[in-house]
PDB file of C-alpha atoms in Angstrom:
ATOM      1  CA  GLU A  26       0.075  -0.065  -0.033  1.00  0.00           C
ATOM      2  CA  GLU A  27       2.861   2.435   0.835  1.00  0.00           C
ATOM      3  CA  PHE A  28       4.599   1.686  -2.342  1.00  0.00           C
ATOM      4  CA  SER A  29       1.318   2.066  -4.358  1.00  0.00           C
ATOM      5  CA  HIS A  30       0.693   5.410  -2.781  1.00  0.00           C
ATOM      6  CA  TYR A  31       4.190   6.758  -3.346  1.00  0.00           C
ATOM      7  CA  PHE A  32       4.256   5.429  -6.997  1.00  0.00           C
ATOM      8  CA  GLY A  33       0.806   6.731  -7.798  1.00  0.00           C
ATOM      9  CA  GLU A  34       2.208  10.237  -7.095  1.00  0.00           C
ATOM     10  CA  LYS A  35       5.378   9.967  -8.984  1.00  0.00           C
ATOM     11  CA  LYS A  36       6.422  10.307 -12.680  1.00  0.00           C
ATOM     12  CA  PHE A  37       9.705   9.117 -13.666  1.00  0.00           C
ATOM     13  CA  VAL A  38      11.882   9.888 -16.708  1.00  0.00           C
ATOM     14  CA  ASN A  39      12.917   6.133 -17.217  1.00  0.00           C
ATOM     15  CA  GLY A  40      13.040   2.988 -15.414  1.00  0.00           C
ATOM     16  CA  LEU A  41      16.588   3.531 -14.191  1.00  0.00           C
ATOM     17  CA  GLU A  42      15.062   6.783 -12.355  1.00  0.00           C
ATOM     18  CA  MET A  43      12.315   4.708 -11.040  1.00  0.00           C
ATOM     19  CA  LEU A  44      14.642   1.926  -9.844  1.00  0.00           C
ATOM     20  CA  GLU A  45      16.883   4.441  -8.017  1.00  0.00           C
ATOM     21  CA  ALA A  46      13.657   6.067  -6.421  1.00  0.00           C
ATOM     22  CA  THR A  47      12.425   2.689  -5.406  1.00  0.00           C
ATOM     23  CA  VAL A  48      15.720   1.927  -3.637  1.00  0.00           C
ATOM     24  CA  SER A  49      15.230   5.416  -1.896  1.00  0.00           C
ATOM     25  CA  PHE A  50      11.567   4.671  -0.778  1.00  0.00           C
ATOM     26  CA  TYR A  51      12.596   1.134   0.635  1.00  0.00           C
ATOM     27  CA  LEU A  52      15.367   2.824   2.641  1.00  0.00           C
ATOM     28  CA  TYR A  53      12.657   5.673   3.556  1.00  0.00           C
ATOM     29  CA  LEU A  54      10.161   3.104   4.424  1.00  0.00           C
ATOM     30  CA  ALA A  55      12.610   1.123   6.683  1.00  0.00           C
ATOM     31  CA  GLY A  56      13.357   4.119   8.662  1.00  0.00           C
ATOM     32  CA  ASN A  57       9.781   5.204   8.945  1.00  0.00           C
ATOM     33  CA  LYS A  58       8.283   1.860   9.572  1.00  0.00           C
ATOM     34  CA  ALA A  59      11.194   0.423  11.309  1.00  0.00           C
ATOM     35  CA  GLU A  60       8.809  -1.976  13.330  1.00  0.00           C
ATOM     36  CA  TRP A  61       7.778  -3.621  10.196  1.00  0.00           C
ATOM     37  CA  PHE A  62      11.289  -4.368   9.280  1.00  0.00           C
ATOM     38  CA  LEU A  63      12.483  -5.285  12.700  1.00  0.00           C
ATOM     39  CA  LEU A  64       9.912  -8.023  12.506  1.00  0.00           C
ATOM     40  CA  LEU A  65      11.102  -9.226   9.232  1.00  0.00           C
ATOM     41  CA  HIS A  66      14.712  -9.331  10.462  1.00  0.00           C
ATOM     42  CA  ARG A  67      13.983 -11.709  13.302  1.00  0.00           C
ATOM     43  CA  TYR A  68      14.542 -15.478  13.111  1.00  0.00           C
ATOM     44  CA  TYR A  69      11.128 -16.309  14.693  1.00  0.00           C
ATOM     45  CA  PRO A  70       8.732 -15.742  11.714  1.00  0.00           C
ATOM     46  CA  TYR A  71      11.013 -17.857   9.538  1.00  0.00           C
ATOM     47  CA  LYS A  72      11.091 -20.698  12.062  1.00  0.00           C
ATOM     48  CA  LEU A  73       7.168 -20.296  12.379  1.00  0.00           C
ATOM     49  CA  ALA A  74       6.915 -20.538   8.527  1.00  0.00           C
ATOM     50  CA  LYS A  75       8.487 -24.085   8.307  1.00  0.00           C
ATOM     51  CA  ASP A  76       5.492 -25.398   9.825  1.00  0.00           C
ATOM     52  CA  ASN A  77       2.897 -22.999   9.501  1.00  0.00           C
ATOM     53  CA  ILE A  78       1.719 -22.454   5.877  1.00  0.00           C
ATOM     54  CA  ALA A  79      -0.126 -19.339   6.296  1.00  0.00           C
ATOM     55  CA  CYS A  80       2.846 -17.690   7.933  1.00  0.00           C
ATOM     56  CA  ARG A  81       5.022 -18.888   5.117  1.00  0.00           C
ATOM     57  CA  LYS A  82       2.290 -17.473   2.487  1.00  0.00           C
ATOM     58  CA  SER A  83       2.559 -14.027   4.263  1.00  0.00           C
ATOM     59  CA  LEU A  84       6.355 -13.982   4.292  1.00  0.00           C
ATOM     60  CA  GLU A  85       6.285 -15.032   0.616  1.00  0.00           C
ATOM     61  CA  ASP A  86       3.696 -12.300  -0.377  1.00  0.00           C
ATOM     62  CA  ILE A  87       5.697  -9.398   1.609  1.00  0.00           C
ATOM     63  CA  TYR A  88       9.092 -10.571  -0.333  1.00  0.00           C
ATOM     64  CA  ASN A  89       7.305 -11.147  -3.481  1.00  0.00           C
ATOM     65  CA  CYS A  90       5.753  -7.631  -3.245  1.00  0.00           C
ATOM     66  CA  PHE A  91       9.221  -5.961  -2.748  1.00  0.00           C
ATOM     67  CA  VAL A  92      10.941  -7.871  -5.460  1.00  0.00           C
ATOM     68  CA  ASP A  93       7.798  -7.266  -7.840  1.00  0.00           C
ATOM     69  CA  ILE A  94       8.489  -3.357  -7.421  1.00  0.00           C
ATOM     70  CA  PHE A  95      12.115  -3.565  -8.339  1.00  0.00           C
ATOM     71  CA  GLU A  96      11.432  -5.920 -11.116  1.00  0.00           C
ATOM     72  CA  LYS A  97       8.809  -3.245 -12.503  1.00  0.00           C
ATOM     73  CA  ALA A  98      11.298  -0.573 -12.649  1.00  0.00           C
ATOM     74  CA  LEU A  99      13.796  -2.950 -14.303  1.00  0.00           C
ATOM     75  CA  VAL A 100      11.296  -3.969 -17.096  1.00  0.00           C
ATOM     76  CA  GLN A 101      10.249  -0.465 -17.588  1.00  0.00           C
ATOM     77  CA  GLY A 102      14.015   0.521 -17.947  1.00  0.00           C
ATOM     78  CA  GLN A 103      14.488  -2.327 -20.470  1.00  0.00           C
ATOM     79  CA  ALA A 104      11.489  -1.090 -22.398  1.00  0.00           C
ATOM     80  CA  ASP A 105      12.782   2.550 -22.552  1.00  0.00           C
ATOM     81  CA  GLY A 106      16.593   1.526 -23.009  1.00  0.00           C
ATOM     82  CA  SER A 107      17.800   2.950 -19.629  1.00  0.00           C
ATOM     83  CA  ILE A 108      18.346  -0.633 -18.276  1.00  0.00           C
ATOM     84  CA  GLY A 109      20.723  -3.322 -19.873  1.00  0.00           C
ATOM     85  CA  ALA A 110      19.863  -6.579 -21.048  1.00  0.00           C
ATOM     86  CA  LEU A 111      19.594  -8.681 -17.632  1.00  0.00           C
ATOM     87  CA  SER A 112      17.330 -10.920 -16.070  1.00  0.00           C
ATOM     88  CA  PRO A 113      14.743  -8.401 -14.212  1.00  0.00           C
ATOM     89  CA  ARG A 114      13.681 -11.134 -11.612  1.00  0.00           C
ATOM     90  CA  LYS A 115      17.128 -12.113 -10.829  1.00  0.00           C
ATOM     91  CA  THR A 116      18.468  -8.457 -10.648  1.00  0.00           C
ATOM     92  CA  ALA A 117      15.578  -7.328  -8.593  1.00  0.00           C
ATOM     93  CA  LEU A 118      16.337 -10.125  -5.953  1.00  0.00           C
ATOM     94  CA  LEU A 119      20.020  -9.117  -6.037  1.00  0.00           C
ATOM     95  CA  ILE A 120      19.066  -5.489  -5.490  1.00  0.00           C
ATOM     96  CA  LEU A 121      16.508  -6.356  -2.683  1.00  0.00           C
ATOM     97  CA  SER A 122      19.130  -8.437  -1.003  1.00  0.00           C
ATOM     98  CA  THR A 123      21.551  -5.647  -0.988  1.00  0.00           C
ATOM     99  CA  VAL A 124      19.060  -2.842   0.004  1.00  0.00           C
ATOM    100  CA  ASP A 125      17.513  -5.061   2.856  1.00  0.00           C
ATOM    101  CA  GLY A 126      21.293  -5.998   3.986  1.00  0.00           C
ATOM    102  CA  ILE A 127      21.919  -2.372   4.565  1.00  0.00           C
ATOM    103  CA  VAL A 128      18.769  -1.950   6.364  1.00  0.00           C
ATOM    104  CA  ARG A 129      19.642  -4.879   8.595  1.00  0.00           C
ATOM    105  CA  PHE A 130      23.027  -3.187   9.335  1.00  0.00           C
ATOM    106  CA  LYS A 131      21.165  -0.265  10.609  1.00  0.00           C
ATOM    107  CA  ASN A 132      18.797  -1.949  12.702  1.00  0.00           C
ATOM    108  CA  CYS A 133      21.462  -4.033  14.170  1.00  0.00           C
ATOM    109  CA  ASN A 134      23.324  -0.718  14.995  1.00  0.00           C
ATOM    110  CA  LEU A 135      26.358  -2.027  12.898  1.00  0.00           C
ATOM    111  CA  TYR A 136      26.692   0.632  10.626  1.00  0.00           C
ATOM    112  CA  ASP A 137      25.213   3.981   9.604  1.00  0.00           C
ATOM    113  CA  ALA A 138      23.079   3.000   6.464  1.00  0.00           C
ATOM    114  CA  GLY A 139      22.894   6.709   5.569  1.00  0.00           C
ATOM    115  CA  ALA A 140      26.702   6.521   5.006  1.00  0.00           C
ATOM    116  CA  LEU A 141      26.204   3.952   2.357  1.00  0.00           C
ATOM    117  CA  TYR A 142      23.469   5.768   0.222  1.00  0.00           C
ATOM    118  CA  ASN A 143      25.594   7.341  -2.536  1.00  0.00           C
ATOM    119  CA  GLU A 144      27.701   4.230  -2.932  1.00  0.00           C
ATOM    120  CA  LEU A 145      24.685   2.058  -2.969  1.00  0.00           C
ATOM    121  CA  ILE A 146      22.854   4.057  -5.623  1.00  0.00           C
ATOM    122  CA  ALA A 147      25.971   4.256  -7.788  1.00  0.00           C
ATOM    123  CA  THR A 148      26.556   0.385  -7.447  1.00  0.00           C
ATOM    124  CA  ILE A 149      22.799  -0.232  -8.524  1.00  0.00           C
ATOM    125  CA  ARG A 150      23.294   2.238 -11.224  1.00  0.00           C
ATOM    126  CA  ARG A 151      26.447   0.479 -12.579  1.00  0.00           C
ATOM    127  CA  MET A 152      24.729  -2.980 -12.090  1.00  0.00           C
ATOM    128  CA  ALA A 153      21.496  -2.188 -14.192  1.00  0.00           C
ATOM    129  CA  ALA A 154      22.192   0.908 -16.448  1.00  0.00           C
ATOM    130  CA  ASN A 155      22.403   0.157 -20.130  1.00  0.00           C
ATOM    131  CA  GLN A 156      26.079   0.694 -20.711  1.00  0.00           C
ATOM    132  CA  ASN A 157      25.488   1.569 -24.323  1.00  0.00           C
ATOM    133  CA  GLN A 158      23.350   4.770 -23.299  1.00  0.00           C
ATOM    134  CA  ILE A 159      24.586   7.716 -21.813  1.00  0.00           C
ATOM    135  CA  THR A 160      22.422   8.447 -18.703  1.00  0.00           C
TER     136      THR A 160
END
């Protein structure tokens, strides 16, 4: 719902810009709704999900929602030429893993996530951007 509201109000020049905005919004949401992410980062829900089909389905739905949002930006970028030829789903999983790992650093008080923001965006841009197009 938060992502739908955010993206309903935004217009993006291309898919690469949408991808960068998605990363930024994920980090914003992780800070603004920290309790959601703290719950997702605990071991107990995954332990429960091993035996509880409803819990497993809920966790899958949450993570699929996140991956779908990153994938949508990648697919849009491939259509407009701003994103290179790569697997949108696998790349979305890699991006989510990276961004969520930074959120975990912050939530565990291991590292200041804000200090990594510029490098994170630059890394994702290098990973996803169409190298044949000047962006």
